[in-house]
Amino acid sequence: MTSFVSVENLSVRFHAAKPVHAVNGVSFDLAEGEVLGLLGESGSGKSVTLRALMRLHPDKVTRYGGAVRVDGQDVLGMAPAALESFRGKTCAMVFQDPILAFDPVYSLGRQITETILRHEPVDQATARARALELLERVQVPSARRRYDAYPHEVSGGMRQRAMIALALACRPKLLLADEPTTALDATVQIQVLLLLRELQKEMGMSVIFVTHDIGVATEISDRLAVMYGGRIVEQGPLAEVMRDPRHPYTRGLLASTVTGGMRGRRLEAIPGMPPDLTLLPPGCAFAPRCGLAGDDCRAAVPPLAATGRRQIACIRAEAPCAPA
Amino acid sequence: MFGYLLKRLAYTVPVTFAVTVVCFLLVHIAPGDPLNAVAPADAPAEVVEALKAAYGFDRPLPVQYAKWLGRAVNGDLGRSVASGRPVSGEVLSAVGNTLLLAVVGGAAGFLGGTLLGCLAGYFHKTRIDRLASALSVAGVSVPHYWLGLLLTIIFSAQLNWLPAMGAGPGGSRDWAWDLAHTRHLVLPAITLSVIPMGIITRTIRALVAELLSQEFVHALRAKGLRHGQVFAHVVKNAAPTALAVMGLQLGYLIGGSILVETVFAWPGTGFLLNTAIFQRDLPLLQGTILVLCLVFVALNLLVDLIQPIIDPRMRRN
């Protein structure tokens, strides 16, 4: 049986004055109804990977490599018309900052209705009724009034709920969420997160959830993939990765996160800076910041090796971490 | 929305008042005696005094202003010193001709500029963009009296396709929508359209290129919208700014076509101003400037009222 989403050795390169190697050989699979958390810092290639799943990067400057299959369709090889029908119907996206992602001169409701009319043979009234239902489903209070509101007229949390309603308008099988809670207040963050989780269960969607926030990732994911320098460095079931991180980068990431019962302890930070994607080192991208790195680390990129249900791209991560 | 309308209308009151003061004073500050045009230089002193009294030039300025304003409000802008005809009649027929030229020339410029600007913005940094941008730079840089003369030489003198002067056959000053009159409109309208075309091209190119790189355009594509549908969103977003620039341009076209009107002997306000200045025809000058300024104020008001209809973000007070 093939998986619902399969990404094989995906690479994304942007052609500028200096070519940017944003994603360098990413592979993962996703089953129907599964939630994958894609964790990493800014510039780790997580958002670029996500957008590549819809081939959303500007054609002129982007070179894709590898293969992306969603629901049996070859995304990177699709004809433009097929791609336009695929977007929003099979696969939809929730953007990071809804104030930027909504068209400011159209009402919220109209933007949802527009999506429905684009993909389904229904009339205006039916589409409008569906959009209202969706707004109610994502718990927008007095949805009828909000339907005619413009993006700048409602609060950030409300906008993101409307954005989710828009993404779900045509019942997509795959939802791509690009840091959907980053632009929101902490209290609103958790509400939106819970809503997403609830809707995912209800509709049985697969979700790829990009975030730099470990707390958010643990809240929503079934499986976790940690990215660094445009590659996946560690992947596995959420509980296993959290309990026993193997890659030095994952360990550093977890050690630099505030969790309960840490009062009075010094927070560890990973020294150094994320790598320059125009000038990646020949070996492991994390080697310059890694305490365990040796010459062999800098010589060649370590392959993503499977051990049990885990995959780790580190030649010094053989031993399980001692329980803390 | 209604509050905004009232507020915006109220703003025009002090502006209009200031415009009348400046119009009145400007002409009095300018050097030269208005009576030079009517009285010979060696006229006896009592004749000059009598003329001054007849035109009201012997009164203090504030009194002159108050009388002038009072009459202007009633549509009486005085009589031309040179021709003796009522200024209001001369100005109105000239304003009609100028508006006609400005609207036709402006429409051609806006249409061409919008088209070129959309192309250049959509095909940003390609050959199409460079071509459109080159055309726009040429449009802004070419002096339009020179272009007017060039067009006259080619299409009137050499090819003999179109008339070179006037607004109608036989020096007709009154416009009519027939072929004979329209032929007279072609060359001046083309000449006049070149500058707004260039400016609108540049404005819309920058707007479209900037909008296309915005996140909401990615989001529209992520919804599955087709190219044309996405571009329709971009156009609606660009419209308020483009409209504001067009309104200003139309204002300049109405006030600033003196050179083009002179080159083509088009009987509009520019031509009239030119005549008034050279003849030191004070009432005519004042009246023409006043009417032009009021048209400008009205145009800005119109643009400000249209903008919030397109852009909901401007509807807040």
PDB file of N, CA and C in Angstrom, chain B residues 138-170:
ATOM      1  N   ALA B 138      10.054  57.517 -22.040  1.00  0.00           N
ATOM      2  CA  ALA B 138      10.008  58.406 -23.204  1.00  0.00           C
ATOM      3  C   ALA B 138       8.809  59.348 -23.079  1.00  0.00           C
ATOM      4  N   GLY B 139       7.654  58.796 -22.676  1.00  0.00           N
ATOM      5  CA  GLY B 139       6.440  59.598 -22.554  1.00  0.00           C
ATOM      6  C   GLY B 139       6.601  60.735 -21.562  1.00  0.00           C
ATOM      7  N   VAL B 140       7.259  60.435 -20.432  1.00  0.00           N
ATOM      8  CA  VAL B 140       7.423  61.459 -19.407  1.00  0.00           C
ATOM      9  C   VAL B 140       8.476  62.483 -19.821  1.00  0.00           C
ATOM     10  N   SER B 141       9.498  62.024 -20.560  1.00  0.00           N
ATOM     11  CA  SER B 141      10.633  62.913 -20.821  1.00  0.00           C
ATOM     12  C   SER B 141      10.463  63.813 -22.043  1.00  0.00           C
ATOM     13  N   VAL B 142       9.718  63.339 -23.057  1.00  0.00           N
ATOM     14  CA  VAL B 142       9.620  64.131 -24.284  1.00  0.00           C
ATOM     15  C   VAL B 142       8.836  65.413 -24.005  1.00  0.00           C
ATOM     16  N   PRO B 143       9.384  66.577 -24.341  1.00  0.00           N
ATOM     17  CA  PRO B 143       8.627  67.815 -24.145  1.00  0.00           C
ATOM     18  C   PRO B 143       7.406  67.803 -25.057  1.00  0.00           C
ATOM     19  N   HIS B 144       6.213  68.062 -24.526  1.00  0.00           N
ATOM     20  CA  HIS B 144       5.063  67.809 -25.390  1.00  0.00           C
ATOM     21  C   HIS B 144       4.805  68.888 -26.431  1.00  0.00           C
ATOM     22  N   TYR B 145       5.331  70.097 -26.229  1.00  0.00           N
ATOM     23  CA  TYR B 145       5.182  71.066 -27.331  1.00  0.00           C
ATOM     24  C   TYR B 145       6.014  70.607 -28.532  1.00  0.00           C
ATOM     25  N   TRP B 146       7.181  69.996 -28.251  1.00  0.00           N
ATOM     26  CA  TRP B 146       8.037  69.480 -29.321  1.00  0.00           C
ATOM     27  C   TRP B 146       7.336  68.325 -30.047  1.00  0.00           C
ATOM     28  N   LEU B 147       6.764  67.420 -29.256  1.00  0.00           N
ATOM     29  CA  LEU B 147       6.037  66.299 -29.849  1.00  0.00           C
ATOM     30  C   LEU B 147       4.874  66.815 -30.688  1.00  0.00           C
ATOM     31  N   GLY B 148       4.193  67.854 -30.171  1.00  0.00           N
ATOM     32  CA  GLY B 148       3.080  68.447 -30.906  1.00  0.00           C
ATOM     33  C   GLY B 148       3.532  68.976 -32.255  1.00  0.00           C
ATOM     34  N   LEU B 149       4.647  69.694 -32.248  1.00  0.00           N
ATOM     35  CA  LEU B 149       5.170  70.237 -33.506  1.00  0.00           C
ATOM     36  C   LEU B 149       5.555  69.121 -34.457  1.00  0.00           C
ATOM     37  N   LEU B 150       6.203  68.081 -33.896  1.00  0.00           N
ATOM     38  CA  LEU B 150       6.639  66.943 -34.709  1.00  0.00           C
ATOM     39  C   LEU B 150       5.437  66.273 -35.372  1.00  0.00           C
ATOM     40  N   LEU B 151       4.385  66.031 -34.570  1.00  0.00           N
ATOM     41  CA  LEU B 151       3.179  65.395 -35.103  1.00  0.00           C
ATOM     42  C   LEU B 151       2.553  66.276 -36.186  1.00  0.00           C
ATOM     43  N   THR B 152       2.554  67.586 -35.946  1.00  0.00           N
ATOM     44  CA  THR B 152       1.994  68.510 -36.938  1.00  0.00           C
ATOM     45  C   THR B 152       2.768  68.417 -38.253  1.00  0.00           C
ATOM     46  N   ILE B 153       4.096  68.406 -38.124  1.00  0.00           N
ATOM     47  CA  ILE B 153       4.928  68.333 -39.337  1.00  0.00           C
ATOM     48  C   ILE B 153       4.619  67.061 -40.109  1.00  0.00           C
ATOM     49  N   ILE B 154       4.552  65.920 -39.382  1.00  0.00           N
ATOM     50  CA  ILE B 154       4.364  64.640 -40.068  1.00  0.00           C
ATOM     51  C   ILE B 154       2.937  64.507 -40.609  1.00  0.00           C
ATOM     52  N   PHE B 155       1.933  64.668 -39.721  1.00  0.00           N
ATOM     53  CA  PHE B 155       0.566  64.313 -40.115  1.00  0.00           C
ATOM     54  C   PHE B 155      -0.196  65.451 -40.800  1.00  0.00           C
ATOM     55  N   SER B 156       0.236  66.699 -40.573  1.00  0.00           N
ATOM     56  CA  SER B 156      -0.470  67.792 -41.233  1.00  0.00           C
ATOM     57  C   SER B 156       0.296  68.285 -42.454  1.00  0.00           C
ATOM     58  N   ALA B 157       1.575  68.656 -42.226  1.00  0.00           N
ATOM     59  CA  ALA B 157       2.334  69.265 -43.316  1.00  0.00           C
ATOM     60  C   ALA B 157       2.738  68.240 -44.370  1.00  0.00           C
ATOM     61  N   GLN B 158       3.288  67.092 -43.934  1.00  0.00           N
ATOM     62  CA  GLN B 158       3.798  66.114 -44.889  1.00  0.00           C
ATOM     63  C   GLN B 158       2.677  65.251 -45.470  1.00  0.00           C
ATOM     64  N   LEU B 159       1.955  64.555 -44.589  1.00  0.00           N
ATOM     65  CA  LEU B 159       0.964  63.592 -45.057  1.00  0.00           C
ATOM     66  C   LEU B 159      -0.387  64.246 -45.349  1.00  0.00           C
ATOM     67  N   ASN B 160      -0.597  65.412 -44.748  1.00  0.00           N
ATOM     68  CA  ASN B 160      -1.848  66.126 -44.939  1.00  0.00           C
ATOM     69  C   ASN B 160      -3.079  65.299 -44.558  1.00  0.00           C
ATOM     70  N   TRP B 161      -2.964  64.523 -43.468  1.00  0.00           N
ATOM     71  CA  TRP B 161      -4.071  63.679 -43.020  1.00  0.00           C
ATOM     72  C   TRP B 161      -4.991  64.416 -42.055  1.00  0.00           C
ATOM     73  N   LEU B 162      -4.398  65.217 -41.191  1.00  0.00           N
ATOM     74  CA  LEU B 162      -5.174  65.823 -40.110  1.00  0.00           C
ATOM     75  C   LEU B 162      -4.899  67.315 -40.032  1.00  0.00           C
ATOM     76  N   PRO B 163      -5.897  68.094 -39.607  1.00  0.00           N
ATOM     77  CA  PRO B 163      -5.693  69.540 -39.477  1.00  0.00           C
ATOM     78  C   PRO B 163      -4.702  69.847 -38.359  1.00  0.00           C
ATOM     79  N   ALA B 164      -3.994  70.954 -38.508  1.00  0.00           N
ATOM     80  CA  ALA B 164      -2.943  71.302 -37.557  1.00  0.00           C
ATOM     81  C   ALA B 164      -3.428  72.261 -36.485  1.00  0.00           C
ATOM     82  N   MET B 165      -4.474  73.026 -36.762  1.00  0.00           N
ATOM     83  CA  MET B 165      -4.851  74.094 -35.831  1.00  0.00           C
ATOM     84  C   MET B 165      -6.358  74.170 -35.609  1.00  0.00           C
ATOM     85  N   GLY B 166      -6.717  74.716 -34.443  1.00  0.00           N
ATOM     86  CA  GLY B 166      -8.105  75.016 -34.154  1.00  0.00           C
ATOM     87  C   GLY B 166      -8.896  73.827 -33.657  1.00  0.00           C
ATOM     88  N   ALA B 167     -10.156  74.140 -33.271  1.00  0.00           N
ATOM     89  CA  ALA B 167     -11.011  73.097 -32.725  1.00  0.00           C
ATOM     90  C   ALA B 167     -12.083  72.671 -33.722  1.00  0.00           C
ATOM     91  N   GLY B 168     -12.091  73.267 -34.886  1.00  0.00           N
ATOM     92  CA  GLY B 168     -13.104  72.873 -35.857  1.00  0.00           C
ATOM     93  C   GLY B 168     -12.830  73.556 -37.175  1.00  0.00           C
ATOM     94  N   PRO B 169     -13.558  73.167 -38.202  1.00  0.00           N
ATOM     95  CA  PRO B 169     -13.320  73.766 -39.512  1.00  0.00           C
ATOM     96  C   PRO B 169     -13.630  75.266 -39.493  1.00  0.00           C
ATOM     97  N   GLY B 170     -12.821  76.056 -40.211  1.00  0.00           N
ATOM     98  CA  GLY B 170     -13.065  77.492 -40.334  1.00  0.00           C
ATOM     99  C   GLY B 170     -12.942  78.235 -39.019  1.00  0.00           C
TER     100      GLY B 170
END
